[in-house]
XYZ file of C-alpha atoms in Angstrom:
734
model
C 99.626 259.382 137.435
C 97.203 256.963 139.101
C 95.999 256.973 142.693
C 98.539 254.447 143.894
C 101.508 256.460 142.645
C 100.067 259.615 144.199
C 99.627 257.910 147.557
C 103.246 256.630 147.470
C 104.555 260.113 146.626
C 102.503 261.704 149.377
C 103.818 259.116 151.809
C 107.435 259.829 150.768
C 106.900 263.588 151.125
C 105.349 263.163 154.535
C 108.224 260.950 155.673
C 110.778 263.434 154.422
C 109.061 266.377 156.126
C 108.685 264.497 159.388
C 112.298 263.426 159.385
C 113.722 266.829 158.382
C 111.509 269.208 160.336
C 111.000 267.807 163.758
C 110.321 271.176 165.438
C 109.455 274.774 164.565
C 113.075 275.721 164.922
C 113.879 273.628 161.893
C 111.841 276.000 159.724
C 114.512 278.683 160.027
C 115.414 280.378 156.725
C 119.120 279.619 156.958
C 118.510 275.992 157.644
C 116.139 275.821 154.731
C 118.776 277.339 152.460
C 121.408 274.945 153.731
C 119.074 272.003 153.194
C 118.226 273.198 149.712
C 121.916 273.542 148.825
C 122.653 269.975 149.985
C 119.770 268.621 147.997
C 120.827 270.483 144.893
C 124.423 269.165 145.262
C 123.126 265.652 145.751
C 120.897 266.075 142.717
C 123.818 267.230 140.591
C 125.875 264.173 141.639
C 123.012 261.893 140.724
C 122.664 263.626 137.361
C 126.377 263.217 136.717
C 126.269 259.512 137.578
C 123.253 259.091 135.365
C 125.051 260.742 132.502
C 128.110 258.500 132.939
C 125.975 255.380 133.118
C 124.093 256.448 130.000
C 127.354 256.939 128.149
C 128.684 253.575 129.351
C 125.463 251.886 128.483
C 125.541 253.500 125.072
C 129.123 252.280 124.541
C 128.271 248.764 125.687
C 125.214 248.700 123.454
C 127.284 250.024 120.587
C 129.944 247.367 121.185
C 127.344 244.633 121.433
C 125.661 245.910 118.330
C 128.915 246.064 116.402
C 129.810 242.539 117.560
C 126.365 241.346 116.611
C 126.697 242.964 113.210
C 130.169 241.492 112.818
C 128.957 238.061 113.878
C 126.002 238.425 111.574
C 128.372 239.336 108.760
C 130.635 236.371 109.628
C 127.618 234.157 109.843
C 126.523 235.327 106.436
C 130.003 234.688 105.071
C 130.079 231.257 106.677
C 126.649 230.578 105.282
C 127.878 231.627 101.863
C 131.001 229.497 102.238
C 128.869 226.597 103.428
C 126.670 226.931 100.432
C 129.707 227.215 98.216
C 131.264 224.170 99.901
C 128.039 222.243 99.427
C 128.050 223.172 95.750
C 131.702 222.125 95.460
C 131.013 218.857 97.276
C 128.069 218.297 95.028
C 130.203 218.914 91.962
C 132.906 216.667 93.422
C 130.331 213.971 94.116
C 129.062 214.345 90.577
C 132.574 214.059 89.203
C 133.363 211.034 91.345
C 130.072 209.173 90.819
C 129.009 210.453 87.473
C 128.834 208.325 84.366
C 132.171 207.421 82.876
C 134.056 208.291 86.069
C 134.792 204.899 87.600
C 138.064 206.128 89.288
C 138.694 209.148 91.562
C 140.396 212.112 90.092
C 144.128 211.903 90.827
C 144.580 215.615 90.255
C 142.000 216.529 92.872
C 143.516 214.195 95.443
C 146.927 215.692 94.849
C 145.503 219.172 95.346
C 143.832 218.172 98.593
C 147.044 216.561 99.824
C 149.065 219.636 98.990
C 146.572 221.868 100.803
C 146.706 219.610 103.871
C 150.519 219.698 103.899
C 150.525 223.483 103.639
C 148.112 223.772 106.548
C 150.216 221.387 108.641
C 153.406 223.328 107.906
C 151.629 226.559 108.690
C 150.453 225.233 112.066
C 153.937 224.001 112.872
C 155.421 227.334 111.916
C 152.944 229.152 114.168
C 153.748 226.790 117.050
C 157.484 227.227 116.546
C 157.163 230.990 116.517
C 155.112 230.953 119.719
C 157.633 228.594 121.352
C 160.592 230.748 120.397
C 158.787 233.861 121.615
C 158.135 232.252 124.993
C 161.744 231.082 125.269
C 163.072 234.462 124.235
C 160.830 236.224 126.742
C 161.986 233.955 129.606
C 165.614 234.494 128.701
C 165.052 238.258 128.544
C 163.439 238.237 131.992
C 166.310 236.216 133.450
C 168.979 238.503 132.020
C 167.141 241.606 133.273
C 166.931 240.145 136.762
C 170.598 239.169 136.647
C 171.511 242.867 136.528
C 169.081 243.876 139.269
C 168.646 240.886 141.582
C 170.358 237.587 140.591
C 168.181 235.673 143.025
C 165.043 236.505 141.005
C 166.694 235.332 137.778
C 166.581 231.719 138.970
C 162.802 231.446 138.547
C 162.550 232.346 134.804
C 165.562 230.134 134.127
C 163.870 227.197 135.825
C 160.691 227.935 133.850
C 162.666 227.886 130.618
C 164.259 224.548 131.526
C 160.908 222.991 132.437
C 159.342 224.401 129.278
C 162.078 222.841 127.132
C 161.744 219.501 128.929
C 157.943 219.523 128.574
C 158.184 220.448 124.912
C 160.640 217.575 124.336
C 158.629 215.002 126.313
C 155.396 215.738 124.438
C 157.127 215.724 121.047
C 155.369 218.928 120.040
C 157.969 220.003 117.545
C 160.799 218.954 115.308
C 164.163 217.815 116.547
C 165.706 221.069 115.395
C 163.342 223.079 117.578
C 163.996 220.801 120.574
C 167.743 221.222 120.112
C 167.333 224.960 119.745
C 165.408 225.169 123.023
C 168.031 223.055 124.723
C 170.811 225.288 123.386
C 168.974 228.400 124.560
C 168.572 226.949 128.058
C 172.220 225.821 128.105
C 173.421 229.222 126.895
C 171.390 230.965 129.578
C 172.775 228.517 132.147
C 176.358 229.385 131.243
C 175.672 233.120 131.215
C 174.034 233.006 134.632
C 176.683 230.639 135.947
C 179.440 233.086 134.997
C 177.780 235.921 136.872
C 176.834 233.897 139.942
C 180.256 232.232 140.048
C 181.929 235.616 140.010
C 179.786 236.756 142.935
C 180.454 233.535 144.843
C 184.201 233.767 144.338
C 184.103 237.303 145.700
C 182.419 235.981 148.848
C 185.100 233.308 149.216
C 187.830 235.924 148.949
C 186.175 237.939 151.704
C 186.200 234.865 153.938
C 189.863 234.171 153.171
C 189.143 230.757 151.652
C 190.752 228.171 151.592
C 191.937 229.031 155.100
C 189.856 226.758 157.397
C 186.766 228.432 158.872
C 185.931 226.897 162.227
C 182.868 227.610 164.350
C 181.899 229.395 166.502
C 181.941 232.386 164.179
C 182.570 235.975 165.230
C 180.345 238.921 164.306
C 182.524 239.951 161.380
C 182.647 236.414 159.983
C 178.891 235.979 160.529
C 178.145 239.092 158.452
C 180.283 237.725 155.616
C 178.700 234.286 155.940
C 175.227 235.689 155.331
C 176.265 236.922 151.910
C 178.165 233.668 151.338
C 175.087 231.571 152.113
C 172.955 233.676 149.775
C 175.392 233.340 146.871
C 175.885 229.625 147.592
C 172.140 229.038 147.496
C 171.718 230.939 144.214
C 174.524 229.039 142.534
C 173.335 225.675 143.866
C 169.796 226.274 142.575
C 171.213 226.955 139.122
C 171.246 223.393 137.854
C 172.454 222.329 134.444
C 169.577 221.674 131.998
C 171.234 218.506 130.760
C 169.326 215.616 132.446
C 172.404 213.365 132.262
C 174.513 215.861 134.182
C 175.168 214.447 137.662
C 178.367 216.152 138.703
C 179.277 217.869 141.963
C 177.288 221.077 142.633
C 178.928 224.179 141.200
C 179.632 225.977 144.523
C 181.461 222.913 145.866
C 183.531 222.791 142.673
C 184.447 226.470 143.021
C 185.403 225.967 146.662
C 187.786 223.176 145.575
C 189.502 225.283 142.897
C 191.940 226.904 145.304
C 192.605 223.589 147.079
C 193.184 221.880 143.741
C 195.632 224.618 142.776
C 197.623 223.928 145.945
C 197.605 220.196 145.268
C 198.902 220.722 141.742
C 201.568 223.094 142.984
C 202.962 220.655 145.530
C 202.410 217.244 143.920
C 202.120 217.767 140.150
C 204.917 220.204 139.480
C 208.694 220.231 139.735
C 208.619 220.906 143.477
C 210.560 218.566 145.830
C 207.254 217.368 147.289
C 206.378 215.713 143.986
C 208.094 212.343 144.535
C 206.996 209.068 143.014
C 208.261 207.051 145.970
C 206.371 209.137 148.553
C 202.643 208.687 147.913
C 201.987 209.063 151.635
C 202.774 212.764 151.298
C 199.796 213.623 149.127
C 197.552 211.111 150.914
C 198.398 212.816 154.210
C 197.829 216.229 152.632
C 194.340 215.209 151.487
C 193.435 213.720 154.879
C 194.596 216.894 156.610
C 192.570 219.043 154.220
C 189.428 217.027 154.889
C 189.830 217.094 158.670
C 190.400 220.872 158.801
C 187.327 221.724 156.687
C 184.913 219.156 158.167
C 183.492 221.549 160.841
C 182.631 224.229 158.272
C 181.123 221.680 155.902
C 178.919 220.105 158.557
C 177.709 223.255 160.297
C 177.359 225.712 157.400
C 177.386 223.924 154.041
C 175.208 220.920 154.921
C 172.036 222.992 155.670
C 172.487 224.809 152.356
C 172.828 221.488 150.525
C 169.643 220.188 152.131
C 167.721 223.345 151.135
C 168.901 223.474 147.545
C 169.686 219.928 146.414
C 168.058 217.530 148.869
C 168.516 215.841 152.218
C 169.881 212.690 150.552
C 173.103 214.536 149.687
C 175.994 215.085 152.091
C 178.202 218.150 151.873
C 181.064 216.148 153.356
C 180.821 213.394 150.739
C 180.449 215.904 147.893
C 183.532 217.768 149.102
C 185.589 214.584 149.472
C 184.464 213.258 146.080
C 185.548 216.437 144.339
C 188.814 216.524 146.294
C 189.638 212.910 145.397
C 189.630 213.808 141.717
C 193.076 215.275 142.342
C 194.308 212.005 143.849
C 192.804 210.018 140.962
C 194.494 212.238 138.414
C 197.805 211.948 140.271
C 197.615 208.135 140.449
C 196.633 207.719 136.795
C 199.524 209.917 135.768
C 201.961 207.977 137.971
C 200.886 204.437 136.993
C 203.002 204.051 133.822
C 206.163 204.877 135.763
C 205.198 202.832 138.815
C 204.775 199.615 136.793
C 208.509 199.537 136.152
C 209.263 199.984 139.868
C 207.548 197.134 141.767
C 208.611 198.332 145.216
C 207.209 201.793 144.704
C 204.064 200.343 143.155
C 203.560 198.048 146.148
C 204.140 200.924 148.547
C 201.650 203.105 146.667
C 198.959 200.423 146.764
C 199.489 199.876 150.499
C 199.127 203.604 151.108
C 196.030 203.788 148.881
C 194.355 200.906 150.721
C 195.119 202.495 154.083
C 193.814 205.815 152.751
C 190.517 204.182 151.712
C 190.251 202.601 155.146
C 190.725 205.975 156.863
C 188.049 207.585 154.681
C 185.572 204.825 155.487
C 186.251 204.530 159.211
C 187.138 208.097 160.224
C 184.953 210.100 157.830
C 182.171 207.588 156.991
C 182.827 208.146 153.301
C 180.834 205.805 151.069
C 182.177 206.869 147.701
C 184.507 205.079 145.309
C 187.818 203.499 146.254
C 191.089 205.173 145.329
C 192.989 201.881 145.373
C 190.615 200.506 142.720
C 192.229 202.869 140.212
C 195.326 200.669 140.409
C 193.672 197.344 141.205
C 191.218 197.587 138.303
C 194.101 198.204 135.921
C 195.103 194.666 134.965
C 198.704 195.467 134.066
C 199.316 197.385 137.288
C 197.678 194.725 139.438
C 199.672 191.923 137.796
C 202.909 193.829 138.296
C 202.073 194.347 141.979
C 200.939 190.767 142.599
C 204.000 189.263 140.928
C 206.262 191.539 142.983
C 204.520 190.559 146.237
C 204.654 186.874 145.312
C 208.363 187.019 144.495
C 209.104 188.893 147.695
C 207.177 186.371 149.809
C 208.922 183.446 148.124
C 212.351 185.044 148.468
C 211.676 185.777 152.120
C 210.573 182.177 152.726
C 213.675 180.817 151.005
C 215.817 183.060 153.178
C 214.042 181.821 156.317
C 214.292 178.169 155.306
C 217.991 178.383 154.416
C 218.970 179.866 157.769
C 221.240 177.455 159.650
C 219.509 178.326 162.890
C 216.027 178.066 161.400
C 214.912 175.298 163.762
C 216.468 176.786 166.872
C 213.886 177.728 169.525
C 213.192 181.378 170.219
C 215.461 182.807 172.897
C 214.266 182.875 176.476
C 214.227 186.675 176.573
C 211.488 186.536 173.958
C 209.174 184.600 176.263
C 206.358 187.083 175.676
C 206.849 186.703 171.935
C 206.661 182.924 172.349
C 203.260 183.260 173.953
C 202.152 185.318 170.985
C 203.001 182.452 168.633
C 201.864 179.565 170.787
C 199.682 179.307 173.840
C 200.079 175.567 174.398
C 203.417 175.479 176.238
C 205.772 174.336 173.457
C 208.755 176.352 172.329
C 208.267 177.717 168.807
C 211.190 177.639 166.431
C 212.568 180.569 164.533
C 211.409 179.282 161.170
C 207.837 178.836 162.413
C 207.779 182.266 164.055
C 209.202 183.982 160.981
C 206.819 182.083 158.706
C 203.882 183.284 160.803
C 205.192 186.850 160.564
C 205.495 186.474 156.806
C 201.992 184.998 156.619
C 200.603 187.895 158.660
C 202.375 190.467 156.514
C 200.813 188.953 153.393
C 197.418 189.114 155.095
C 197.917 192.789 155.898
C 198.895 193.359 152.287
C 195.645 192.183 150.736
C 193.031 192.201 153.533
C 191.691 195.602 152.441
C 191.256 194.574 148.787
C 187.516 194.599 147.975
C 187.477 192.072 145.114
C 187.218 188.349 145.920
C 189.176 187.125 142.889
C 192.160 189.257 143.880
C 191.943 188.092 147.492
C 192.008 184.499 146.247
C 195.170 185.231 144.295
C 197.026 186.134 147.498
C 195.384 183.479 149.661
C 195.795 180.534 147.291
C 199.004 181.346 145.439
C 200.999 182.891 148.273
C 199.667 182.004 151.713
C 198.555 178.415 151.117
C 201.585 177.877 148.910
C 203.937 178.956 151.724
C 202.234 176.664 154.215
C 202.344 173.799 151.722
C 206.059 174.344 151.101
C 206.780 174.304 154.824
C 204.666 171.193 155.257
C 206.561 169.485 152.433
C 209.849 170.557 154.012
C 208.911 168.977 157.339
C 207.646 165.855 155.572
C 210.918 165.564 153.659
C 212.901 165.999 156.883
C 210.956 163.214 158.598
C 211.319 160.970 155.547
C 215.073 161.516 155.487
C 215.345 160.930 159.207
C 213.458 157.655 158.952
C 215.448 156.552 155.930
C 218.864 157.185 157.478
C 218.270 156.505 161.166
C 215.572 153.867 161.448
C 216.520 151.704 158.461
C 216.781 147.956 158.937
C 219.923 146.492 157.364
C 220.505 143.098 155.772
C 222.298 140.530 158.048
C 225.925 140.055 156.991
C 228.081 137.255 158.511
C 230.929 138.486 160.657
C 229.538 141.979 161.238
C 228.602 143.595 164.502
C 225.601 142.257 166.421
C 223.689 145.443 165.620
C 223.768 144.563 161.958
C 222.630 141.040 162.680
C 219.613 142.252 164.655
C 218.801 144.902 162.114
C 218.919 147.777 164.635
C 221.119 150.802 164.051
C 222.582 152.246 167.235
C 221.874 155.825 168.203
C 225.610 156.406 168.231
C 225.511 156.323 164.434
C 223.529 159.579 164.299
C 224.707 161.423 167.408
C 222.743 159.710 170.136
C 219.091 159.595 171.086
C 219.104 163.100 172.559
C 220.416 164.561 169.305
C 217.718 162.708 167.416
C 214.988 163.839 169.824
C 216.267 167.397 169.594
C 215.718 167.410 165.833
C 212.354 165.725 166.093
C 211.149 168.018 168.869
C 212.033 171.093 166.854
C 210.226 169.767 163.816
C 207.320 168.864 166.074
C 207.324 172.342 167.660
C 207.420 173.967 164.217
C 204.388 172.017 163.051
C 202.536 172.645 166.323
C 203.253 176.378 166.166
C 201.800 176.609 162.666
C 198.829 174.469 163.697
C 198.072 176.738 166.651
C 198.446 179.812 164.454
C 195.914 178.338 162.014
C 193.477 177.946 164.934
C 193.776 181.678 165.543
C 193.327 182.446 161.850
C 190.157 180.350 161.809
C 188.417 182.855 164.121
C 189.965 185.979 162.613
C 187.423 188.371 161.066
C 189.318 188.564 157.805
C 189.399 184.821 157.193
C 185.829 184.369 158.411
C 184.649 186.924 155.865
C 186.840 185.373 153.178
C 185.396 181.922 153.863
C 181.860 183.348 153.733
C 182.558 184.899 150.337
C 184.108 181.669 149.077
C 181.045 179.630 150.023
C 178.829 182.075 148.162
C 180.997 181.865 145.025
C 182.003 178.208 144.775
C 181.841 178.205 140.978
C 184.277 181.112 140.802
C 186.564 179.277 143.243
C 186.579 176.100 141.150
C 187.349 178.100 138.020
C 190.159 179.974 139.773
C 191.757 176.775 141.136
C 191.633 175.077 137.728
C 193.192 178.089 136.040
C 195.940 178.410 138.643
C 196.864 174.719 138.402
C 197.251 175.023 134.645
C 199.494 178.068 134.932
C 201.664 176.880 137.836
C 202.293 173.135 138.435
C 203.507 173.940 141.960
C 199.874 174.682 142.866
C 198.767 171.136 142.081
C 198.004 170.616 145.784
C 195.034 173.012 145.559
C 191.627 171.376 145.644
C 188.134 172.067 146.912
C 187.973 171.082 150.604
C 185.878 168.039 151.443
C 183.421 167.946 153.087
C 181.738 171.102 151.922
C 181.802 172.888 155.290
C 185.561 172.410 155.727
C 187.900 175.308 155.038
C 191.285 175.512 153.327
C 192.904 176.360 156.658
C 191.282 173.346 158.322
C 192.689 171.055 155.634
C 196.118 172.620 156.069
C 195.912 172.205 159.836
C 195.094 168.497 159.396
C 198.320 168.119 157.444
C 200.411 169.703 160.209
C 198.656 167.625 162.875
C 199.518 164.489 160.910
C 203.135 165.650 160.911
C 202.955 166.044 164.695
C 201.597 162.536 165.070
C 204.269 161.159 162.784
C 207.026 162.998 164.648
C 205.723 161.637 167.942
C 205.680 158.141 166.481
C 209.271 158.493 165.300
C 210.369 159.807 168.690
C 208.813 156.760 170.344
C 210.556 154.506 167.832
C 213.899 156.216 168.515
C 213.545 155.703 172.274
C 212.396 152.124 171.794
C 215.358 151.466 169.542
C 217.641 152.787 172.265
C 215.819 150.722 174.849
C 216.069 147.551 172.726
C 219.780 148.145 172.165
C 220.621 148.948 175.783
C 218.334 146.296 177.318
C 219.577 143.482 175.108
C 221.790 142.175 177.892
C 218.844 142.297 180.267
C 216.796 140.123 177.912
C 219.732 137.717 177.500
C 220.047 137.442 181.262
C 216.539 136.030 181.387
C 217.313 133.613 178.606
C 220.489 132.410 180.387
C 218.497 132.197 183.623
C 221.088 134.199 185.504
C 219.712 135.076 188.914
C 221.084 136.344 192.106
C 219.881 134.071 194.922
C 221.318 136.280 197.615
C 218.490 137.482 199.849
C 220.161 140.847 200.277
C 220.242 141.337 196.559
C 216.634 140.476 195.983
C 215.567 144.078 196.600
C 218.161 145.539 194.237
C 217.571 146.508 190.601
C 219.100 144.286 187.977
C 222.369 145.782 186.861
C 221.521 145.232 183.190
C 218.745 147.890 183.496
C 220.993 150.760 184.588
C 221.925 151.825 181.075
C 218.453 151.547 179.445
C 216.803 153.323 182.393
C 219.409 156.068 182.222
C 218.675 156.551 178.530
C 214.907 156.649 179.149
C 215.402 159.163 181.951
C 217.491 161.482 179.772
C 215.065 161.227 176.859
C 211.937 161.804 178.938
C 213.529 164.704 180.849
C 214.298 166.344 177.526
C 210.801 165.734 176.190
C 209.012 166.951 179.312
C 210.981 170.214 179.162
C 210.311 170.773 175.463
C 206.761 169.520 174.939
C 203.441 170.594 176.440
C 202.429 168.460 179.392
C 199.413 166.909 177.685
C 201.442 165.898 174.628
C 204.238 164.481 176.766
C 201.808 162.387 178.839
C 200.244 161.048 175.642
C 203.691 160.110 174.287
C 204.717 158.582 177.626
C 201.591 156.428 177.619
C 202.428 155.090 174.160
C 206.082 154.631 175.098
C 205.053 152.644 178.178
C 202.890 150.474 175.975
C 205.799 149.804 173.641
C 208.125 148.927 176.562
C 205.421 146.697 177.972
C 205.155 144.888 174.648
C 208.943 144.529 174.629
C 208.845 142.877 178.066
C 206.053 140.556 177.050
C 207.873 139.634 173.839
C 211.456 139.354 175.139
C 211.068 138.475 178.828
C 207.697 136.941 179.635
C 206.813 135.051 176.462
C 210.167 133.288 175.709
C 210.765 132.275 179.338
C 208.516 130.282 181.521
C 208.884 132.418 184.619
C 208.365 130.798 187.974
C 207.393 132.584 191.143
C 210.914 133.623 191.949
C 211.497 135.037 188.453
C 208.199 136.896 188.535
C 209.305 138.431 191.824
C 212.475 139.581 190.135
C 210.509 141.074 187.241
C 208.158 142.804 189.663
C 211.146 144.158 191.595
C 212.782 145.444 188.410
C 209.587 147.180 187.310
C 208.923 148.829 190.644
C 212.485 149.905 191.280
C 213.105 150.740 187.650
C 210.512 151.895 185.176
C 207.658 152.638 187.575
C 209.816 154.469 190.059
C 211.405 156.466 187.252
C 208.012 157.178 185.696
C 206.760 158.877 188.852
C 209.062 161.759 187.984
C 206.637 162.717 185.210
C 203.283 160.990 185.879
C 201.436 159.985 189.041
C 200.835 156.271 188.408
C 203.074 154.955 185.637
C 202.148 151.331 186.470
C 198.661 151.982 185.103
C 200.239 152.427 181.645
C 201.543 148.802 181.799
C 198.436 146.905 182.809
C 199.546 143.605 181.267
C 202.781 143.518 183.237
C 201.001 144.733 186.324
C 198.435 141.974 186.025
C 201.203 139.426 185.443
C 203.202 140.426 188.509
C 200.369 141.386 190.876
C 199.837 137.795 192.292
C 203.533 137.537 193.000
C 203.478 140.905 194.694
C 200.566 139.883 196.921
C 202.235 136.552 197.927
C 205.415 138.345 198.899
C 203.387 140.649 201.065
C 201.878 137.611 202.802
């Protein structure tokens, strides 16, 4: 021991003594014994720890030494193998490059290839064994948890599914191994599904499902709902391992089982509620079921769906989608029998379209359409469309053949008249019934989603009906002109009417009878024209026109095909110009009929005027005048009859036509009468001042005075005659 160590020890001893014995009292014998005992105990603990550390150190050194020896042995073996490999490579090199060996040894290459294949198979076998062990262990964990806590079994199942998907995506094994993993995951899925489904069904029975559960919930229901939510969540998290599986979540399917059983009992069995002609019964049943369960779905099921599946899913839509499978099955089963019963088929489609509308508007359902099950079936759709087309045509024929078809609507239906026409004319029965028929056809197909099917109804039924009515009115006007306004060939010895080529109104019942027919045809055309104006701003036809403009090629193809199949549709053509609609073209046709009817009415009245005023014109030619001063202010007697006829005709027209249309016709009629005066009175006769006074007197006391019954200044409609007689009028005033 050197001096430094001694000084350190002395310093430690001094420090210990100073710290332990601070006074003379500390040198007591008992305290010394107690201190000695503590130190001995502390020393024994230190010795024990030293012994343990020595043993541990010895073990560690022994382990390190054994590993070193083992590694040295392995290193020696590797060195020996390396040397051996070098010798073999040298021999191989000698064999391959030696004299007389121009080609590699085929036997050696085969041996190397065989060895490589064995190693590859061995590695694959090891990987397969490890994979199967992992899969088996995960399945074992899941099944153990299923007995203890089903909620914990979800995690190993999900791990197994992800493991199988990862193994398949990385192509780490053969197809057989991938299929085996998939089968294991699918088998585990079904086993767990059976257990969880059983637990979930027990919860539903406790809640009394499918009796509607409406919030707010009581304490007893709340306690049952907690278990229900737990089982729902477990079953929803258990997703099928098949990546192509996109069906409704399992708990929703189980909830629909009891509801489906009720649906089958009532509508797919021999019960009286299963009637082919009453589809509204099961549609109403489904709507009622949805409305009664909506509160429970929104308040309780929707949060569970968001937690387990995702916020993009709606419990309401999932429930409705699963419920509609019953309706789809019912419709598909009923279709073969419905095709042979057009009325029932039509009724079923109407109910299905209304049902789809209710789902979209009342429940904001965005799923598939129920009506498309029938509409997408070509045979069923054709049977329905043909039935609707035949019904519409039969109804139109019935309307057109009615003897009172062109009678105006009764006065007690004044409010109904305003519904058909807001322009003041009196609609006829045929026009009103045709509009009703047109509207009923619109209601039939307006909910159909497909454009090609909408065009079938619009082109083949609606436009066809309007075209038939237009042709009927055109034929009526043609016949009227041919039989009542025909000019005959002069025959010697016949009546003066035949000589002049004018047929008297007495031959066809008088001018009022003729105007009555023409006014009713005019009112029919005007009623349809006004109805078309309303259709032009209707949402349905606006949307239809928008779709047509976006699919002009499809429209051209459809029109060509329809013309080939049915020659009666030859009138169909693409409207010109491009921005014009089918309804606008149809309206133009009815407006042309109105103009033609007005022209014929004017011709009828002018024919009556020419016939009645013939004597008046002759009186001017014979220069017969009354020179009596008292008689100068009187109307010529020859004008009584023609003015009476004009008064009767105009009174009838003003009471049956809108004011604006009557004024327009009166203006044209005044122009025609003016031309008659210029042609038959003024032009053939050189009228002197006295004769012009007579003409002015006849006009003022006759036509112009009569015209003030309907217009304010009728003389302004005869400006030529007014200008001719004005100087005479002014001189008489002087």
